mmCIF file of C-alpha atoms in Angstrom:
data_model
loop_
_atom_site.group_PDB
_atom_site.id
_atom_site.type_symbol
_atom_site.label_atom_id
_atom_site.label_comp_id
_atom_site.label_asym_id
_atom_site.label_seq_id
_atom_site.Cartn_x
_atom_site.Cartn_y
_atom_site.Cartn_z
ATOM 1 C CA UNK A 28 149.445 1.448 77.181
ATOM 2 C CA UNK A 29 148.630 4.145 74.536
ATOM 3 C CA UNK A 30 146.340 2.553 72.663
ATOM 4 C CA UNK A 31 144.154 4.162 69.880
ATOM 5 C CA UNK A 32 140.904 2.798 68.317
ATOM 6 C CA UNK A 33 139.047 3.390 65.288
ATOM 7 C CA UNK A 34 135.518 2.484 64.276
ATOM 8 C CA UNK A 35 134.212 1.258 61.824
ATOM 9 C CA UNK A 36 137.148 -0.697 60.675
ATOM 10 C CA UNK A 37 135.418 -0.952 57.385
ATOM 11 C CA UNK A 38 132.500 0.932 55.927
ATOM 12 C CA UNK A 39 130.476 0.770 52.501
ATOM 13 C CA UNK A 40 128.199 3.616 51.769
ATOM 14 C CA UNK A 41 126.114 4.853 48.854
ATOM 15 C CA UNK A 42 127.152 7.911 47.070
ATOM 16 C CA UNK A 43 125.745 11.078 48.433
ATOM 17 C CA UNK A 44 125.276 9.765 52.033
ATOM 18 C CA UNK A 45 127.434 10.750 55.036
ATOM 19 C CA UNK A 46 129.606 8.617 56.883
ATOM 20 C CA UNK A 47 131.196 9.241 60.523
ATOM 21 C CA UNK A 48 134.569 7.543 61.699
ATOM 22 C CA UNK A 49 135.368 7.504 65.380
ATOM 23 C CA UNK A 50 138.878 7.744 66.814
ATOM 24 C CA UNK A 51 139.303 6.877 70.460
ATOM 25 C CA UNK A 52 142.452 7.055 72.852
ATOM 26 C CA UNK A 53 141.599 4.124 75.167
ATOM 27 C CA UNK A 54 144.176 4.644 78.145
ATOM 28 C CA UNK A 55 145.267 8.135 77.813
ATOM 29 C CA UNK A 56 144.140 11.546 77.150
ATOM 30 C CA UNK A 57 144.722 12.902 73.746
ATOM 31 C CA UNK A 58 144.894 16.797 73.482
ATOM 32 C CA UNK A 59 145.741 16.628 69.932
ATOM 33 C CA UNK A 60 144.568 14.148 67.151
ATOM 34 C CA UNK A 61 145.330 13.984 63.608
ATOM 35 C CA UNK A 62 143.731 12.673 60.590
ATOM 36 C CA UNK A 63 145.189 11.248 57.686
ATOM 37 C CA UNK A 64 144.324 9.852 54.188
ATOM 38 C CA UNK A 65 146.249 7.128 52.541
ATOM 39 C CA UNK A 66 145.167 6.131 48.896
ATOM 40 C CA UNK A 67 146.419 2.609 47.852
ATOM 41 C CA UNK A 68 150.253 2.148 47.607
ATOM 42 C CA UNK A 69 150.687 5.682 48.589
ATOM 43 C CA UNK A 70 152.021 7.655 51.768
ATOM 44 C CA UNK A 71 149.852 9.215 54.536
ATOM 45 C CA UNK A 72 148.575 12.619 53.718
ATOM 46 C CA UNK A 73 147.586 14.775 56.844
ATOM 47 C CA UNK A 74 144.276 15.999 56.413
ATOM 48 C CA UNK A 75 143.655 17.885 59.641
ATOM 49 C CA UNK A 76 144.874 18.558 63.256
ATOM 50 C CA UNK A 77 142.425 18.773 65.987
ATOM 51 C CA UNK A 78 142.719 20.064 69.529
ATOM 52 C CA UNK A 79 140.202 19.104 72.025
ATOM 53 C CA UNK A 80 137.567 21.971 72.391
ATOM 54 C CA UNK A 81 138.615 23.986 69.348
ATOM 55 C CA UNK A 82 138.165 24.159 65.733
ATOM 56 C CA UNK A 83 140.155 21.643 63.627
ATOM 57 C CA UNK A 84 142.994 22.887 61.604
ATOM 58 C CA UNK A 85 142.883 21.747 57.688
ATOM 59 C CA UNK A 86 145.683 21.176 55.580
ATOM 60 C CA UNK A 87 145.435 23.008 52.169
ATOM 61 C CA UNK A 88 143.401 21.459 49.891
ATOM 62 C CA UNK A 89 141.148 19.609 52.332
ATOM 63 C CA UNK A 90 137.504 20.555 52.118
ATOM 64 C CA UNK A 91 136.361 21.568 55.790
ATOM 65 C CA UNK A 92 132.727 21.451 54.844
ATOM 66 C CA UNK A 93 133.206 18.061 53.267
ATOM 67 C CA UNK A 94 135.383 16.665 56.024
ATOM 68 C CA UNK A 95 133.792 17.553 59.341
ATOM 69 C CA UNK A 96 136.160 16.867 62.294
ATOM 70 C CA UNK A 97 134.982 17.193 65.958
ATOM 71 C CA UNK A 98 137.195 16.703 68.886
ATOM 72 C CA UNK A 99 134.744 16.968 71.820
ATOM 73 C CA UNK A 100 136.387 15.336 74.428
ATOM 74 C CA UNK A 101 140.122 14.312 75.477
ATOM 75 C CA UNK A 102 139.443 10.611 74.301
ATOM 76 C CA UNK A 103 137.274 11.224 71.049
ATOM 77 C CA UNK A 104 137.602 12.748 67.914
ATOM 78 C CA UNK A 105 135.179 12.070 64.805
ATOM 79 C CA UNK A 106 135.579 12.555 61.118
ATOM 80 C CA UNK A 107 132.541 12.889 58.967
ATOM 81 C CA UNK A 108 132.593 12.552 55.524
ATOM 82 C CA UNK A 109 129.630 14.391 54.059
ATOM 83 C CA UNK A 110 127.939 13.658 50.803
ATOM 84 C CA UNK A 111 130.554 11.061 50.198
ATOM 85 C CA UNK A 112 131.498 10.273 46.634
ATOM 86 C CA UNK A 113 133.550 7.444 44.873
ATOM 87 C CA UNK A 114 136.596 9.752 44.894
ATOM 88 C CA UNK A 115 136.449 9.692 48.710
ATOM 89 C CA UNK A 116 137.028 6.100 48.983
ATOM 90 C CA UNK A 117 140.116 5.547 50.832
ATOM 91 C CA UNK A 118 141.889 4.497 53.986
ATOM 92 C CA UNK A 119 141.606 6.901 56.789
ATOM 93 C CA UNK A 120 144.108 6.827 59.850
ATOM 94 C CA UNK A 121 143.960 8.701 62.892
ATOM 95 C CA UNK A 122 146.616 9.299 65.349
ATOM 96 C CA UNK A 123 146.654 10.675 69.018
ATOM 97 C CA UNK A 124 149.141 12.842 70.850
ATOM 98 C CA UNK A 125 149.299 14.822 73.850
ATOM 99 C CA UNK A 126 150.948 12.627 76.644
ATOM 100 C CA UNK A 127 153.159 15.537 77.173
ATOM 101 C CA UNK A 128 155.875 14.728 74.544
ATOM 102 C CA UNK A 129 155.237 16.119 71.250
ATOM 103 C CA UNK A 130 157.142 13.069 69.386
ATOM 104 C CA UNK A 131 154.886 10.706 70.991
ATOM 105 C CA UNK A 132 152.117 9.909 68.594
ATOM 106 C CA UNK A 133 149.991 6.532 68.733
ATOM 107 C CA UNK A 134 148.087 5.422 65.601
ATOM 108 C CA UNK A 135 144.774 3.896 65.297
ATOM 109 C CA UNK A 136 144.325 0.632 62.984
ATOM 110 C CA UNK A 137 142.497 2.699 60.348
ATOM 111 C CA UNK A 138 139.344 2.737 58.491
ATOM 112 C CA UNK A 139 138.621 1.637 54.955
ATOM 113 C CA UNK A 140 135.814 3.782 53.177
ATOM 114 C CA UNK A 141 134.125 2.489 50.018
ATOM 115 C CA UNK A 142 131.684 4.788 48.384
ATOM 116 C CA UNK A 143 129.639 3.059 45.707
ATOM 117 C CA UNK B 28 158.377 23.665 53.865
ATOM 118 C CA UNK B 29 159.786 20.403 55.085
ATOM 119 C CA UNK B 30 159.996 17.444 52.609
ATOM 120 C CA UNK B 31 160.801 13.814 52.957
ATOM 121 C CA UNK B 32 162.289 11.859 49.864
ATOM 122 C CA UNK B 33 162.634 8.020 49.993
ATOM 123 C CA UNK B 34 164.193 7.101 46.717
ATOM 124 C CA UNK B 35 163.776 3.466 46.849
ATOM 125 C CA UNK B 36 160.056 2.420 46.049
ATOM 126 C CA UNK B 37 160.743 -1.120 46.510
ATOM 127 C CA UNK B 38 163.533 -3.276 48.004
ATOM 128 C CA UNK B 39 163.990 -7.024 48.890
ATOM 129 C CA UNK B 40 166.340 -8.970 50.926
ATOM 130 C CA UNK B 41 167.047 -12.429 51.843
ATOM 131 C CA UNK B 42 166.075 -13.735 55.229
ATOM 132 C CA UNK B 43 169.065 -13.202 57.820
ATOM 133 C CA UNK B 44 170.664 -10.759 55.546
ATOM 134 C CA UNK B 45 171.061 -6.921 56.114
ATOM 135 C CA UNK B 46 169.317 -4.402 54.177
ATOM 136 C CA UNK B 47 169.463 -0.429 54.433
ATOM 137 C CA UNK B 48 166.847 1.843 53.321
ATOM 138 C CA UNK B 49 167.299 5.345 52.344
ATOM 139 C CA UNK B 50 165.814 8.601 53.340
ATOM 140 C CA UNK B 51 166.585 12.313 52.945
ATOM 141 C CA UNK B 52 164.903 15.417 54.058
ATOM 142 C CA UNK B 53 164.971 19.034 53.466
ATOM 143 C CA UNK B 54 164.408 21.648 56.331
ATOM 144 C CA UNK B 55 165.872 24.723 57.459
ATOM 145 C CA UNK B 56 164.858 23.988 61.213
ATOM 146 C CA UNK B 57 167.491 22.888 63.516
ATOM 147 C CA UNK B 58 165.396 21.176 66.066
ATOM 148 C CA UNK B 59 163.277 18.344 64.881
ATOM 149 C CA UNK B 60 162.687 14.495 65.088
ATOM 150 C CA UNK B 61 163.191 11.789 62.599
ATOM 151 C CA UNK B 62 161.140 8.622 62.535
ATOM 152 C CA UNK B 63 161.090 5.348 60.668
ATOM 153 C CA UNK B 64 157.502 3.734 60.867
ATOM 154 C CA UNK B 65 156.367 0.130 59.642
ATOM 155 C CA UNK B 66 153.103 -0.521 57.911
ATOM 156 C CA UNK B 67 152.715 -4.187 57.549
ATOM 157 C CA UNK B 68 149.886 -5.614 55.379
ATOM 158 C CA UNK B 69 147.454 -5.079 58.442
ATOM 159 C CA UNK B 70 148.071 -1.391 57.622
ATOM 160 C CA UNK B 71 148.657 -0.531 61.511
ATOM 161 C CA UNK B 72 151.415 2.064 61.692
ATOM 162 C CA UNK B 73 154.312 0.944 64.040
ATOM 163 C CA UNK B 74 157.030 3.166 65.220
ATOM 164 C CA UNK B 75 160.261 1.535 64.465
ATOM 165 C CA UNK B 76 162.859 4.034 65.688
ATOM 166 C CA UNK B 77 163.078 7.807 66.664
ATOM 167 C CA UNK B 78 166.195 10.165 66.586
ATOM 168 C CA UNK B 79 166.329 13.561 67.875
ATOM 169 C CA UNK B 80 168.247 15.885 65.715
ATOM 170 C CA UNK B 81 170.298 17.436 68.538
ATOM 171 C CA UNK B 82 171.737 13.903 69.296
ATOM 172 C CA UNK B 83 174.906 12.931 67.380
ATOM 173 C CA UNK B 84 174.571 9.274 68.396
ATOM 174 C CA UNK B 85 172.555 6.995 66.080
ATOM 175 C CA UNK B 86 169.554 5.446 67.449
ATOM 176 C CA UNK B 87 169.236 1.611 67.753
ATOM 177 C CA UNK B 88 166.489 -0.695 68.483
ATOM 178 C CA UNK B 89 167.630 -4.166 68.772
ATOM 179 C CA UNK B 90 167.817 -5.142 64.923
ATOM 180 C CA UNK B 91 167.199 -1.735 63.617
ATOM 181 C CA UNK B 92 169.512 1.071 63.560
ATOM 182 C CA UNK B 93 169.986 4.459 61.841
ATOM 183 C CA UNK B 94 172.872 6.222 60.360
ATOM 184 C CA UNK B 95 171.812 9.992 60.831
ATOM 185 C CA UNK B 96 173.917 12.351 58.974
ATOM 186 C CA UNK B 97 172.607 15.923 59.774
ATOM 187 C CA UNK B 98 174.857 17.897 57.846
ATOM 188 C CA UNK B 99 173.906 15.870 54.651
ATOM 189 C CA UNK B 100 170.198 15.552 55.984
ATOM 190 C CA UNK B 101 170.225 11.872 55.330
ATOM 191 C CA UNK B 102 168.617 9.190 57.741
ATOM 192 C CA UNK B 103 168.885 5.585 56.647
ATOM 193 C CA UNK B 104 167.573 2.611 58.312
ATOM 194 C CA UNK B 105 169.545 -0.674 58.525
ATOM 195 C CA UNK B 106 167.763 -3.723 59.477
ATOM 196 C CA UNK B 107 170.049 -6.529 60.602
ATOM 197 C CA UNK B 108 169.126 -10.181 60.405
ATOM 198 C CA UNK B 109 166.047 -9.624 58.500
ATOM 199 C CA UNK B 110 162.896 -11.891 59.362
ATOM 200 C CA UNK B 111 159.845 -12.766 57.409
ATOM 201 C CA UNK B 112 157.879 -10.286 59.839
ATOM 202 C CA UNK B 113 159.698 -7.322 58.705
ATOM 203 C CA UNK B 114 157.947 -7.429 55.129
ATOM 204 C CA UNK B 115 156.218 -4.120 55.168
ATOM 205 C CA UNK B 116 155.959 -0.715 53.814
ATOM 206 C CA UNK B 117 158.591 1.562 55.700
ATOM 207 C CA UNK B 118 157.948 5.316 55.846
ATOM 208 C CA UNK B 119 160.529 7.850 56.837
ATOM 209 C CA UNK B 120 158.954 10.908 58.592
ATOM 210 C CA UNK B 121 160.000 14.276 59.911
ATOM 211 C CA UNK B 122 158.580 16.550 62.833
ATOM 212 C CA UNK B 123 159.614 19.894 63.531
ATOM 213 C CA UNK B 124 159.051 20.374 67.100
ATOM 214 C CA UNK B 125 159.501 24.273 67.248
ATOM 215 C CA UNK B 126 156.111 25.586 67.262
ATOM 216 C CA UNK B 127 154.680 22.456 65.963
ATOM 217 C CA UNK B 128 151.531 20.665 67.104
ATOM 218 C CA UNK B 129 153.234 17.368 66.180
ATOM 219 C CA UNK B 130 152.046 16.905 62.834
ATOM 220 C CA UNK B 131 154.345 14.242 61.061
ATOM 221 C CA UNK B 132 155.468 14.554 57.346
ATOM 222 C CA UNK B 133 156.206 11.216 55.487
ATOM 223 C CA UNK B 134 157.943 10.152 52.656
ATOM 224 C CA UNK B 135 156.396 8.178 49.850
ATOM 225 C CA UNK B 136 157.501 4.902 51.502
ATOM 226 C CA UNK B 137 159.555 1.816 50.631
ATOM 227 C CA UNK B 138 158.288 -1.527 50.073
ATOM 228 C CA UNK B 139 160.384 -4.152 51.792
ATOM 229 C CA UNK B 140 160.000 -7.735 51.004
ATOM 230 C CA UNK B 141 161.969 -10.255 52.830
ATOM 231 C CA UNK B 142 162.486 -13.593 51.093
ATOM 232 C CA UNK B 143 162.797 -17.076 52.692
#
Protein backbone atom coordinates (compact mmCIF):
# COMPACT_ATOMS: atom_id res chain seq x y z
CA UNK A 1 0.00 0.00 0.00
CA UNK A 2 0.80 3.72 0.13
CA UNK A 3 1.67 4.27 -3.51
CA UNK A 4 2.08 7.73 -4.98
CA UNK A 5 2.24 8.29 -8.71
CA UNK A 6 3.32 11.28 -10.75
CA UNK A 7 2.48 12.09 -14.29
CA UNK A 8 4.24 12.75 -16.56
CA UNK A 9 7.58 11.25 -15.63
CA UNK A 10 9.33 13.44 -18.17
CA UNK A 11 8.18 16.53 -20.02
CA UNK A 12 9.84 18.89 -22.44
CA UNK A 13 8.19 22.20 -23.14
CA UNK A 14 9.03 25.41 -24.92
CA UNK A 15 9.87 28.57 -23.06
CA UNK A 16 6.77 30.61 -22.30
CA UNK A 17 4.35 27.70 -22.17
CA UNK A 18 2.75 26.14 -19.10
CA UNK A 19 3.02 22.57 -17.93
CA UNK A 20 0.97 20.65 -15.41
CA UNK A 21 2.31 17.85 -13.22
CA UNK A 22 -0.08 15.51 -11.42
CA UNK A 23 0.51 13.76 -8.14
CA UNK A 24 -1.88 11.01 -7.11
CA UNK A 25 -2.17 8.86 -4.00
CA UNK A 26 -3.37 5.57 -5.41
CA UNK A 27 -4.50 3.63 -2.37
CA UNK A 28 -4.98 6.13 0.40
CA UNK A 29 -6.44 9.56 1.02
CA UNK A 30 -3.79 12.23 1.28
CA UNK A 31 -4.92 15.20 3.30
CA UNK A 32 -1.54 16.84 2.83
CA UNK A 33 0.75 16.84 -0.17
CA UNK A 34 4.18 18.36 -0.54
CA UNK A 35 6.00 19.56 -3.62
CA UNK A 36 9.78 19.52 -3.77
CA UNK A 37 12.27 20.67 -6.33
CA UNK A 38 15.61 19.01 -6.82
CA UNK A 39 18.39 20.43 -8.96
CA UNK A 40 21.08 18.06 -10.27
CA UNK A 41 23.30 16.68 -7.53
CA UNK A 42 21.47 18.71 -4.91
CA UNK A 43 19.04 18.06 -2.14
CA UNK A 44 15.26 18.34 -2.11
CA UNK A 45 13.92 21.79 -1.44
CA UNK A 46 10.34 22.14 -0.27
CA UNK A 47 8.36 24.43 -2.54
CA UNK A 48 4.92 24.25 -1.00
CA UNK A 49 2.54 22.32 1.20
CA UNK A 50 -1.03 21.77 0.12
CA UNK A 51 -4.02 20.61 2.07
CA UNK A 52 -7.11 19.30 0.37
CA UNK A 53 -9.63 22.03 -0.22
CA UNK A 54 -7.49 24.93 0.90
CA UNK A 55 -4.82 27.19 -0.53
CA UNK A 56 -1.27 25.94 -0.64
CA UNK A 57 1.37 27.31 1.71
CA UNK A 58 4.45 28.35 -0.23
CA UNK A 59 7.98 28.45 1.10
CA UNK A 60 9.84 31.73 1.14
CA UNK A 61 11.21 32.60 -2.26
CA UNK A 62 8.79 30.43 -4.24
CA UNK A 63 6.60 32.43 -6.60
CA UNK A 64 3.03 31.38 -6.00
CA UNK A 65 1.86 32.93 -9.28
CA UNK A 66 4.41 30.92 -11.20
CA UNK A 67 3.99 27.59 -9.44
CA UNK A 68 0.26 27.04 -9.11
CA UNK A 69 -0.75 24.24 -6.79
CA UNK A 70 -4.22 22.76 -6.62
CA UNK A 71 -5.21 20.04 -4.17
CA UNK A 72 -8.77 19.53 -5.34
CA UNK A 73 -9.35 16.07 -3.92
CA UNK A 74 -7.94 13.73 -1.33
CA UNK A 75 -6.08 11.78 -4.00
CA UNK A 76 -4.88 14.43 -6.43
CA UNK A 77 -2.65 17.47 -6.29
CA UNK A 78 -1.37 19.33 -9.32
CA UNK A 79 1.57 21.64 -9.85
CA UNK A 80 1.36 23.97 -12.85
CA UNK A 81 4.50 25.76 -13.92
CA UNK A 82 3.26 28.84 -15.74
CA UNK A 83 5.24 30.67 -18.40
CA UNK A 84 8.09 28.24 -17.98
CA UNK A 85 11.67 29.33 -18.59
CA UNK A 86 14.87 27.31 -18.92
CA UNK A 87 15.78 28.04 -15.29
CA UNK A 88 12.62 26.18 -14.25
CA UNK A 89 14.14 22.99 -15.64
CA UNK A 90 14.47 20.66 -12.69
CA UNK A 91 13.27 17.45 -11.08
CA UNK A 92 9.97 17.90 -9.27
CA UNK A 93 8.94 15.43 -6.58
CA UNK A 94 5.69 15.21 -4.70
CA UNK A 95 4.96 13.40 -1.50
CA UNK A 96 1.74 12.59 0.26
CA UNK A 97 0.84 12.26 3.88
CA UNK A 98 -2.26 12.18 5.95
CA UNK A 99 -2.73 8.59 6.87
CA UNK A 100 -2.96 9.70 10.45
CA UNK A 101 0.72 9.72 11.31
CA UNK A 102 2.62 12.89 10.60
CA UNK A 103 5.84 10.99 10.07
CA UNK A 104 4.38 8.86 7.30
CA UNK A 105 5.09 10.48 3.99
CA UNK A 106 5.17 8.69 0.68
CA UNK A 107 7.09 9.97 -2.30
CA UNK A 108 6.18 9.93 -5.95
CA UNK A 109 8.76 8.90 -8.54
CA UNK A 110 9.35 12.47 -9.69
CA UNK A 111 8.94 14.44 -12.91
CA UNK A 112 11.83 15.73 -14.95
CA UNK A 113 10.96 19.05 -16.56
CA UNK A 114 13.09 20.42 -19.35
CA UNK A 115 12.28 23.85 -20.73
CA UNK A 116 13.85 24.64 -24.10
CA UNK B 1 14.93 27.33 12.16
CA UNK B 2 16.01 23.76 11.90
CA UNK B 3 19.04 22.77 9.84
CA UNK B 4 20.45 19.42 8.81
CA UNK B 5 24.12 19.00 7.94
CA UNK B 6 25.75 16.12 6.13
CA UNK B 7 29.46 16.74 6.03
CA UNK B 8 30.42 13.89 3.71
CA UNK B 9 29.53 14.71 0.08
CA UNK B 10 30.80 11.36 -1.16
CA UNK B 11 31.85 8.06 0.35
CA UNK B 12 32.79 4.68 -0.96
CA UNK B 13 32.90 1.23 0.60
CA UNK B 14 33.82 -2.23 -0.51
CA UNK B 15 31.06 -4.75 -0.90
CA UNK B 16 30.37 -6.63 2.37
CA UNK B 17 32.11 -3.96 4.44
CA UNK B 18 30.53 -1.54 6.91
CA UNK B 19 30.16 2.18 6.37
CA UNK B 20 28.87 5.02 8.53
CA UNK B 21 27.27 8.18 7.17
CA UNK B 22 27.22 11.25 9.37
CA UNK B 23 24.44 13.72 10.05
CA UNK B 24 24.08 16.53 12.53
CA UNK B 25 21.12 18.78 13.06
CA UNK B 26 20.22 21.90 14.89
CA UNK B 27 16.90 22.51 16.59
CA UNK B 28 15.43 23.99 19.72
CA UNK B 29 12.49 21.59 19.59
CA UNK B 30 12.24 18.57 21.85
CA UNK B 31 9.72 16.51 19.88
CA UNK B 32 10.83 15.50 16.43
CA UNK B 33 11.63 12.66 14.08
CA UNK B 34 14.79 11.93 12.16
CA UNK B 35 15.00 9.94 8.97
CA UNK B 36 17.44 8.52 6.50
CA UNK B 37 16.21 8.36 2.93
CA UNK B 38 17.88 6.63 0.03
CA UNK B 39 17.68 7.97 -3.53
CA UNK B 40 19.05 5.47 -6.06
CA UNK B 41 19.73 6.42 -9.68
CA UNK B 42 16.00 5.98 -10.41
CA UNK B 43 15.55 9.02 -8.12
CA UNK B 44 12.69 7.40 -6.21
CA UNK B 45 12.96 8.43 -2.56
CA UNK B 46 12.99 5.38 -0.30
CA UNK B 47 12.70 5.51 3.48
CA UNK B 48 15.58 3.63 5.07
CA UNK B 49 15.00 4.21 8.76
CA UNK B 50 13.16 6.46 11.19
CA UNK B 51 14.00 7.53 14.74
CA UNK B 52 11.67 9.17 17.21
CA UNK B 53 13.52 11.70 19.34
CA UNK B 54 11.82 10.63 22.55
CA UNK B 55 13.11 7.07 22.15
CA UNK B 56 16.56 6.44 23.54
CA UNK B 57 16.90 3.12 21.77
CA UNK B 58 18.58 3.34 18.40
CA UNK B 59 16.43 2.26 15.47
CA UNK B 60 17.49 -0.71 13.37
CA UNK B 61 16.20 -2.12 10.10
CA UNK B 62 18.02 -5.26 9.01
CA UNK B 63 21.48 -4.12 7.85
CA UNK B 64 20.77 -0.47 8.65
CA UNK B 65 21.11 1.03 12.10
CA UNK B 66 21.48 4.49 13.54
CA UNK B 67 23.51 6.03 16.32
CA UNK B 68 21.25 8.71 17.75
CA UNK B 69 22.94 11.09 20.17
CA UNK B 70 20.26 13.58 21.17
CA UNK B 71 22.42 15.80 23.33
CA UNK B 72 25.02 16.06 20.60
CA UNK B 73 22.32 16.39 17.92
CA UNK B 74 23.93 13.67 15.91
CA UNK B 75 22.23 10.98 13.86
CA UNK B 76 24.56 8.69 11.92
CA UNK B 77 23.60 5.77 9.71
CA UNK B 78 25.53 2.53 9.74
CA UNK B 79 25.21 0.16 6.81
CA UNK B 80 26.52 -3.32 7.51
CA UNK B 81 27.42 -5.92 4.90
CA UNK B 82 27.20 -3.32 2.14
CA UNK B 83 25.65 -4.48 -1.10
CA UNK B 84 25.95 -3.13 -4.63
CA UNK B 85 22.29 -2.12 -4.45
CA UNK B 86 23.09 0.24 -1.61
CA UNK B 87 24.78 2.57 -4.09
CA UNK B 88 22.69 5.74 -3.91
CA UNK B 89 22.39 9.23 -2.52
CA UNK B 90 21.53 9.18 1.16
CA UNK B 91 19.67 12.07 2.72
CA UNK B 92 19.27 12.76 6.40
CA UNK B 93 15.98 14.51 7.20
CA UNK B 94 14.31 16.20 10.16
CA UNK B 95 10.64 16.55 10.99
CA UNK B 96 9.31 18.64 13.84
CA UNK B 97 5.91 17.30 14.75
CA UNK B 98 4.92 19.97 17.22
CA UNK B 99 2.57 22.11 15.15
CA UNK B 100 4.09 20.92 11.91
CA UNK B 101 2.21 19.82 8.83
CA UNK B 102 4.86 17.25 8.22
CA UNK B 103 7.31 19.08 5.98
CA UNK B 104 10.71 17.44 5.98
CA UNK B 105 13.99 19.32 6.11
CA UNK B 106 16.74 17.53 4.21
CA UNK B 107 20.49 17.62 4.40
CA UNK B 108 22.54 18.03 1.25
CA UNK B 109 23.10 14.31 0.90
CA UNK B 110 25.96 11.85 0.78
CA UNK B 111 26.68 9.95 -2.39
CA UNK B 112 27.58 6.38 -1.46
CA UNK B 113 29.30 4.08 -3.90
CA UNK B 114 29.61 0.40 -3.09
CA UNK B 115 32.48 -1.18 -4.99
CA UNK B 116 32.67 -4.86 -5.90
